[in-house]
Amino acid sequence: MKWYDKYLEVYDKPFSEEHYKICDEIKARIAQKQSDKPLVTISVIGYNEERHLLACLWSLSDIICKYPFEIIGVDNESKDRTAEIYSRCGVKYYTETRHSCGWARLCGLTNARGKYHINIDSDTMYPPHYVETMVDALEKPGVVGASSLWSYIPDDKHPAWGVWLFELLRDAHIWMQHFKRPELSVRGLVFAYNADLGKQIGIRTDIIRGEDGYLAFKLKEHGKIVFVRKRKARAVTGYGTVDGDGSFWQSFLFRIKKYGGSIFRIFYTKKEYKDEESNLVKNK
């Protein structure tokens, strides 16, 4: 039995009255664990995520952590029942009317009270010791950020052996890359960092994607970005970005070509990145 099996009961399901009892259980568990003086802020962002948010919050309510923490949410002005789920689960949330992952992340960081800030994506589920393991890494001398790994939920559309191979190759590439180019190995759904430094640097809202990598790029000027390979810090998510490139196998081949063609970049650092025109937010 996998640690996330029980959350699959509500994952990718429309929110309904049948889930109210689960919301009450989540609310009670989170209330017991929330701290008034958090060392770490767990910041959940969501935009139209009613099919996934409940499973995410359910997993966070089961967190086992020796460090005091708080859980807050950001609703990126959703049109579905995302805000209602935050409310029913007893999670204090903020509404960010400017739509983008960058603005949502910035809203969470701005309202964070902890010394450390942990990014949480609402379509992802996190194992019980996730927060503790990430903070353990951040507590080490000279460390300003930590990034971990993630797996995909098995289903009928994605063969188990294919997903295993995909993750094996991806993990190896990310691990090799993080030594010289940690900013390219960071992914927002599994990223934690020093909150004060994050607030000083800020989160870019003028780009469509890559705001977490850019933050990591600037953070490494102040210390180390470490790569956490422990299973206790391995999240589980859906196939949104993978299936966005076509079928599973098309996505697989696309990534092999993409990363294979730039394999040599993992052997040297880079002091500056130029924005791609296609990735800039166009002002209306």
PDB file of N, CA and C in Angstrom, residues 134 137-138 140-148 174-175 177-187 190-194 197 201 212-228:
ATOM      1  N   MET A 134      12.733  18.492   4.319  1.00  0.00           N
ATOM      2  CA  MET A 134      13.190  19.697   3.616  1.00  0.00           C
ATOM      3  C   MET A 134      13.793  20.707   4.590  1.00  0.00           C
ATOM      4  N   ALA A 137      17.272  19.877   5.675  1.00  0.00           N
ATOM      5  CA  ALA A 137      18.269  20.295   4.684  1.00  0.00           C
ATOM      6  C   ALA A 137      18.552  21.791   4.796  1.00  0.00           C
ATOM      7  N   LEU A 138      17.513  22.591   5.010  1.00  0.00           N
ATOM      8  CA  LEU A 138      17.677  24.040   5.101  1.00  0.00           C
ATOM      9  C   LEU A 138      18.407  24.472   6.364  1.00  0.00           C
ATOM     10  N   LYS A 140      21.000  23.162   7.608  1.00  0.00           N
ATOM     11  CA  LYS A 140      22.443  22.948   7.529  1.00  0.00           C
ATOM     12  C   LYS A 140      23.166  24.254   7.175  1.00  0.00           C
ATOM     13  N   PRO A 141      24.368  24.457   7.728  1.00  0.00           N
ATOM     14  CA  PRO A 141      25.110  25.699   7.495  1.00  0.00           C
ATOM     15  C   PRO A 141      25.325  25.997   6.010  1.00  0.00           C
ATOM     16  N   GLY A 142      25.081  27.237   5.627  1.00  0.00           N
ATOM     17  CA  GLY A 142      25.354  27.665   4.263  1.00  0.00           C
ATOM     18  C   GLY A 142      24.284  27.336   3.250  1.00  0.00           C
ATOM     19  N   VAL A 143      23.209  26.656   3.658  1.00  0.00           N
ATOM     20  CA  VAL A 143      22.152  26.266   2.725  1.00  0.00           C
ATOM     21  C   VAL A 143      21.047  27.323   2.701  1.00  0.00           C
ATOM     22  N   VAL A 144      20.672  27.760   1.510  1.00  0.00           N
ATOM     23  CA  VAL A 144      19.616  28.764   1.377  1.00  0.00           C
ATOM     24  C   VAL A 144      18.401  28.236   0.622  1.00  0.00           C
ATOM     25  N   GLY A 145      18.534  27.062   0.021  1.00  0.00           N
ATOM     26  CA  GLY A 145      17.416  26.487  -0.714  1.00  0.00           C
ATOM     27  C   GLY A 145      17.559  24.993  -0.855  1.00  0.00           C
ATOM     28  N   ALA A 146      16.425  24.309  -1.034  1.00  0.00           N
ATOM     29  CA  ALA A 146      16.435  22.854  -1.196  1.00  0.00           C
ATOM     30  C   ALA A 146      15.354  22.447  -2.188  1.00  0.00           C
ATOM     31  N   SER A 147      15.698  21.534  -3.061  1.00  0.00           N
ATOM     32  CA  SER A 147      14.746  21.028  -4.041  1.00  0.00           C
ATOM     33  C   SER A 147      14.771  19.510  -4.016  1.00  0.00           C
ATOM     34  N   SER A 148      13.602  18.892  -4.144  1.00  0.00           N
ATOM     35  CA  SER A 148      13.526  17.426  -4.104  1.00  0.00           C
ATOM     36  C   SER A 148      12.944  16.887  -5.410  1.00  0.00           C
ATOM     37  N   ILE A 174      18.577  15.465 -13.538  1.00  0.00           N
ATOM     38  CA  ILE A 174      18.437  16.540 -12.558  1.00  0.00           C
ATOM     39  C   ILE A 174      19.561  16.480 -11.534  1.00  0.00           C
ATOM     40  N   TRP A 175      19.896  15.270 -11.095  1.00  0.00           N
ATOM     41  CA  TRP A 175      20.956  15.105 -10.094  1.00  0.00           C
ATOM     42  C   TRP A 175      22.305  15.578 -10.634  1.00  0.00           C
ATOM     43  N   GLN A 177      22.839  17.640 -13.065  1.00  0.00           N
ATOM     44  CA  GLN A 177      22.769  19.052 -13.405  1.00  0.00           C
ATOM     45  C   GLN A 177      22.886  19.958 -12.183  1.00  0.00           C
ATOM     46  N   HIS A 178      22.434  19.467 -11.027  1.00  0.00           N
ATOM     47  CA  HIS A 178      22.336  20.344  -9.857  1.00  0.00           C
ATOM     48  C   HIS A 178      23.701  20.775  -9.314  1.00  0.00           C
ATOM     49  N   PHE A 179      24.770  20.044  -9.626  1.00  0.00           N
ATOM     50  CA  PHE A 179      26.086  20.400  -9.101  1.00  0.00           C
ATOM     51  C   PHE A 179      26.553  21.767  -9.616  1.00  0.00           C
ATOM     52  N   LYS A 180      26.386  22.001 -10.907  1.00  0.00           N
ATOM     53  CA  LYS A 180      26.843  23.249 -11.519  1.00  0.00           C
ATOM     54  C   LYS A 180      25.701  24.216 -11.841  1.00  0.00           C
ATOM     55  N   ARG A 181      24.519  23.663 -12.121  1.00  0.00           N
ATOM     56  CA  ARG A 181      23.391  24.507 -12.530  1.00  0.00           C
ATOM     57  C   ARG A 181      22.147  24.180 -11.702  1.00  0.00           C
ATOM     58  N   PRO A 182      22.198  24.364 -10.374  1.00  0.00           N
ATOM     59  CA  PRO A 182      21.052  23.997  -9.530  1.00  0.00           C
ATOM     60  C   PRO A 182      19.769  24.714  -9.913  1.00  0.00           C
ATOM     61  N   GLU A 183      19.882  25.910 -10.461  1.00  0.00           N
ATOM     62  CA  GLU A 183      18.683  26.667 -10.833  1.00  0.00           C
ATOM     63  C   GLU A 183      17.871  25.959 -11.908  1.00  0.00           C
ATOM     64  N   LEU A 184      18.534  25.113 -12.710  1.00  0.00           N
ATOM     65  CA  LEU A 184      17.831  24.373 -13.757  1.00  0.00           C
ATOM     66  C   LEU A 184      17.218  23.076 -13.233  1.00  0.00           C
ATOM     67  N   SER A 185      17.611  22.674 -12.040  1.00  0.00           N
ATOM     68  CA  SER A 185      17.086  21.446 -11.449  1.00  0.00           C
ATOM     69  C   SER A 185      15.926  21.704 -10.496  1.00  0.00           C
ATOM     70  N   VAL A 186      15.693  22.973 -10.175  1.00  0.00           N
ATOM     71  CA  VAL A 186      14.609  23.331  -9.261  1.00  0.00           C
ATOM     72  C   VAL A 186      13.259  23.268  -9.963  1.00  0.00           C
ATOM     73  N   ARG A 187      12.277  22.697  -9.292  1.00  0.00           N
ATOM     74  CA  ARG A 187      10.897  22.712  -9.770  1.00  0.00           C
ATOM     75  C   ARG A 187      10.023  23.262  -8.656  1.00  0.00           C
ATOM     76  N   VAL A 190       8.369  21.308  -5.629  1.00  0.00           N
ATOM     77  CA  VAL A 190       9.213  20.671  -4.606  1.00  0.00           C
ATOM     78  C   VAL A 190      10.392  21.580  -4.260  1.00  0.00           C
ATOM     79  N   PHE A 191      10.089  22.821  -3.921  1.00  0.00           N
ATOM     80  CA  PHE A 191      11.135  23.805  -3.663  1.00  0.00           C
ATOM     81  C   PHE A 191      10.904  24.471  -2.314  1.00  0.00           C
ATOM     82  N   ALA A 192      11.972  24.617  -1.527  1.00  0.00           N
ATOM     83  CA  ALA A 192      11.920  25.269  -0.219  1.00  0.00           C
ATOM     84  C   ALA A 192      13.132  26.176  -0.093  1.00  0.00           C
ATOM     85  N   TYR A 193      12.978  27.289   0.619  1.00  0.00           N
ATOM     86  CA  TYR A 193      14.083  28.235   0.687  1.00  0.00           C
ATOM     87  C   TYR A 193      13.943  29.179   1.872  1.00  0.00           C
ATOM     88  N   ASN A 194      15.003  29.938   2.120  1.00  0.00           N
ATOM     89  CA  ASN A 194      15.011  30.946   3.170  1.00  0.00           C
ATOM     90  C   ASN A 194      14.048  32.071   2.786  1.00  0.00           C
ATOM     91  N   LEU A 197      15.479  35.845   2.471  1.00  0.00           N
ATOM     92  CA  LEU A 197      16.215  36.050   1.229  1.00  0.00           C
ATOM     93  C   LEU A 197      15.263  36.086   0.036  1.00  0.00           C
ATOM     94  N   ILE A 201      14.901  39.147  -2.660  1.00  0.00           N
ATOM     95  CA  ILE A 201      15.104  38.948  -4.098  1.00  0.00           C
ATOM     96  C   ILE A 201      13.814  39.197  -4.869  1.00  0.00           C
ATOM     97  N   ASP A 212      10.601  30.089 -10.395  1.00  0.00           N
ATOM     98  CA  ASP A 212      11.267  29.375  -9.308  1.00  0.00           C
ATOM     99  C   ASP A 212      12.746  29.155  -9.623  1.00  0.00           C
ATOM    100  N   GLY A 213      13.034  28.828 -10.880  1.00  0.00           N
ATOM    101  CA  GLY A 213      14.426  28.666 -11.283  1.00  0.00           C
ATOM    102  C   GLY A 213      15.198  29.960 -11.175  1.00  0.00           C
ATOM    103  N   TYR A 214      14.546  31.072 -11.536  1.00  0.00           N
ATOM    104  CA  TYR A 214      15.225  32.364 -11.433  1.00  0.00           C
ATOM    105  C   TYR A 214      15.500  32.717  -9.974  1.00  0.00           C
ATOM    106  N   LEU A 215      14.525  32.428  -9.100  1.00  0.00           N
ATOM    107  CA  LEU A 215      14.730  32.675  -7.671  1.00  0.00           C
ATOM    108  C   LEU A 215      15.903  31.850  -7.157  1.00  0.00           C
ATOM    109  N   ALA A 216      15.978  30.592  -7.560  1.00  0.00           N
ATOM    110  CA  ALA A 216      17.097  29.740  -7.153  1.00  0.00           C
ATOM    111  C   ALA A 216      18.421  30.290  -7.682  1.00  0.00           C
ATOM    112  N   PHE A 217      18.391  30.797  -8.906  1.00  0.00           N
ATOM    113  CA  PHE A 217      19.590  31.375  -9.528  1.00  0.00           C
ATOM    114  C   PHE A 217      20.123  32.540  -8.693  1.00  0.00           C
ATOM    115  N   LYS A 218      19.227  33.390  -8.193  1.00  0.00           N
ATOM    116  CA  LYS A 218      19.638  34.523  -7.374  1.00  0.00           C
ATOM    117  C   LYS A 218      19.970  34.100  -5.937  1.00  0.00           C
ATOM    118  N   LEU A 219      19.272  33.099  -5.444  1.00  0.00           N
ATOM    119  CA  LEU A 219      19.537  32.618  -4.081  1.00  0.00           C
ATOM    120  C   LEU A 219      20.942  32.037  -3.950  1.00  0.00           C
ATOM    121  N   LYS A 220      21.421  31.379  -5.000  1.00  0.00           N
ATOM    122  CA  LYS A 220      22.724  30.720  -4.893  1.00  0.00           C
ATOM    123  C   LYS A 220      23.871  31.712  -4.742  1.00  0.00           C
ATOM    124  N   GLU A 221      23.603  32.999  -4.946  1.00  0.00           N
ATOM    125  CA  GLU A 221      24.600  34.024  -4.664  1.00  0.00           C
ATOM    126  C   GLU A 221      24.833  34.156  -3.160  1.00  0.00           C
ATOM    127  N   HIS A 222      23.876  33.643  -2.376  1.00  0.00           N
ATOM    128  CA  HIS A 222      23.938  33.775  -0.918  1.00  0.00           C
ATOM    129  C   HIS A 222      24.290  32.466  -0.211  1.00  0.00           C
ATOM    130  N   GLY A 223      24.321  31.362  -0.937  1.00  0.00           N
ATOM    131  CA  GLY A 223      24.617  30.074  -0.316  1.00  0.00           C
ATOM    132  C   GLY A 223      24.306  28.909  -1.244  1.00  0.00           C
ATOM    133  N   LYS A 224      24.179  27.732  -0.687  1.00  0.00           N
ATOM    134  CA  LYS A 224      23.976  26.511  -1.473  1.00  0.00           C
ATOM    135  C   LYS A 224      22.492  26.227  -1.742  1.00  0.00           C
ATOM    136  N   ILE A 225      22.234  25.689  -2.932  1.00  0.00           N
ATOM    137  CA  ILE A 225      20.934  25.095  -3.251  1.00  0.00           C
ATOM    138  C   ILE A 225      21.172  23.589  -3.250  1.00  0.00           C
ATOM    139  N   VAL A 226      20.625  22.891  -2.285  1.00  0.00           N
ATOM    140  CA  VAL A 226      20.891  21.450  -2.162  1.00  0.00           C
ATOM    141  C   VAL A 226      19.783  20.633  -2.820  1.00  0.00           C
ATOM    142  N   PHE A 227      20.159  19.431  -3.205  1.00  0.00           N
ATOM    143  CA  PHE A 227      19.261  18.506  -3.885  1.00  0.00           C
ATOM    144  C   PHE A 227      18.944  17.361  -2.924  1.00  0.00           C
ATOM    145  N   VAL A 228      17.675  17.204  -2.558  1.00  0.00           N
ATOM    146  CA  VAL A 228      17.256  16.189  -1.584  1.00  0.00           C
ATOM    147  C   VAL A 228      16.727  14.970  -2.331  1.00  0.00           C
TER     148      VAL A 228
END
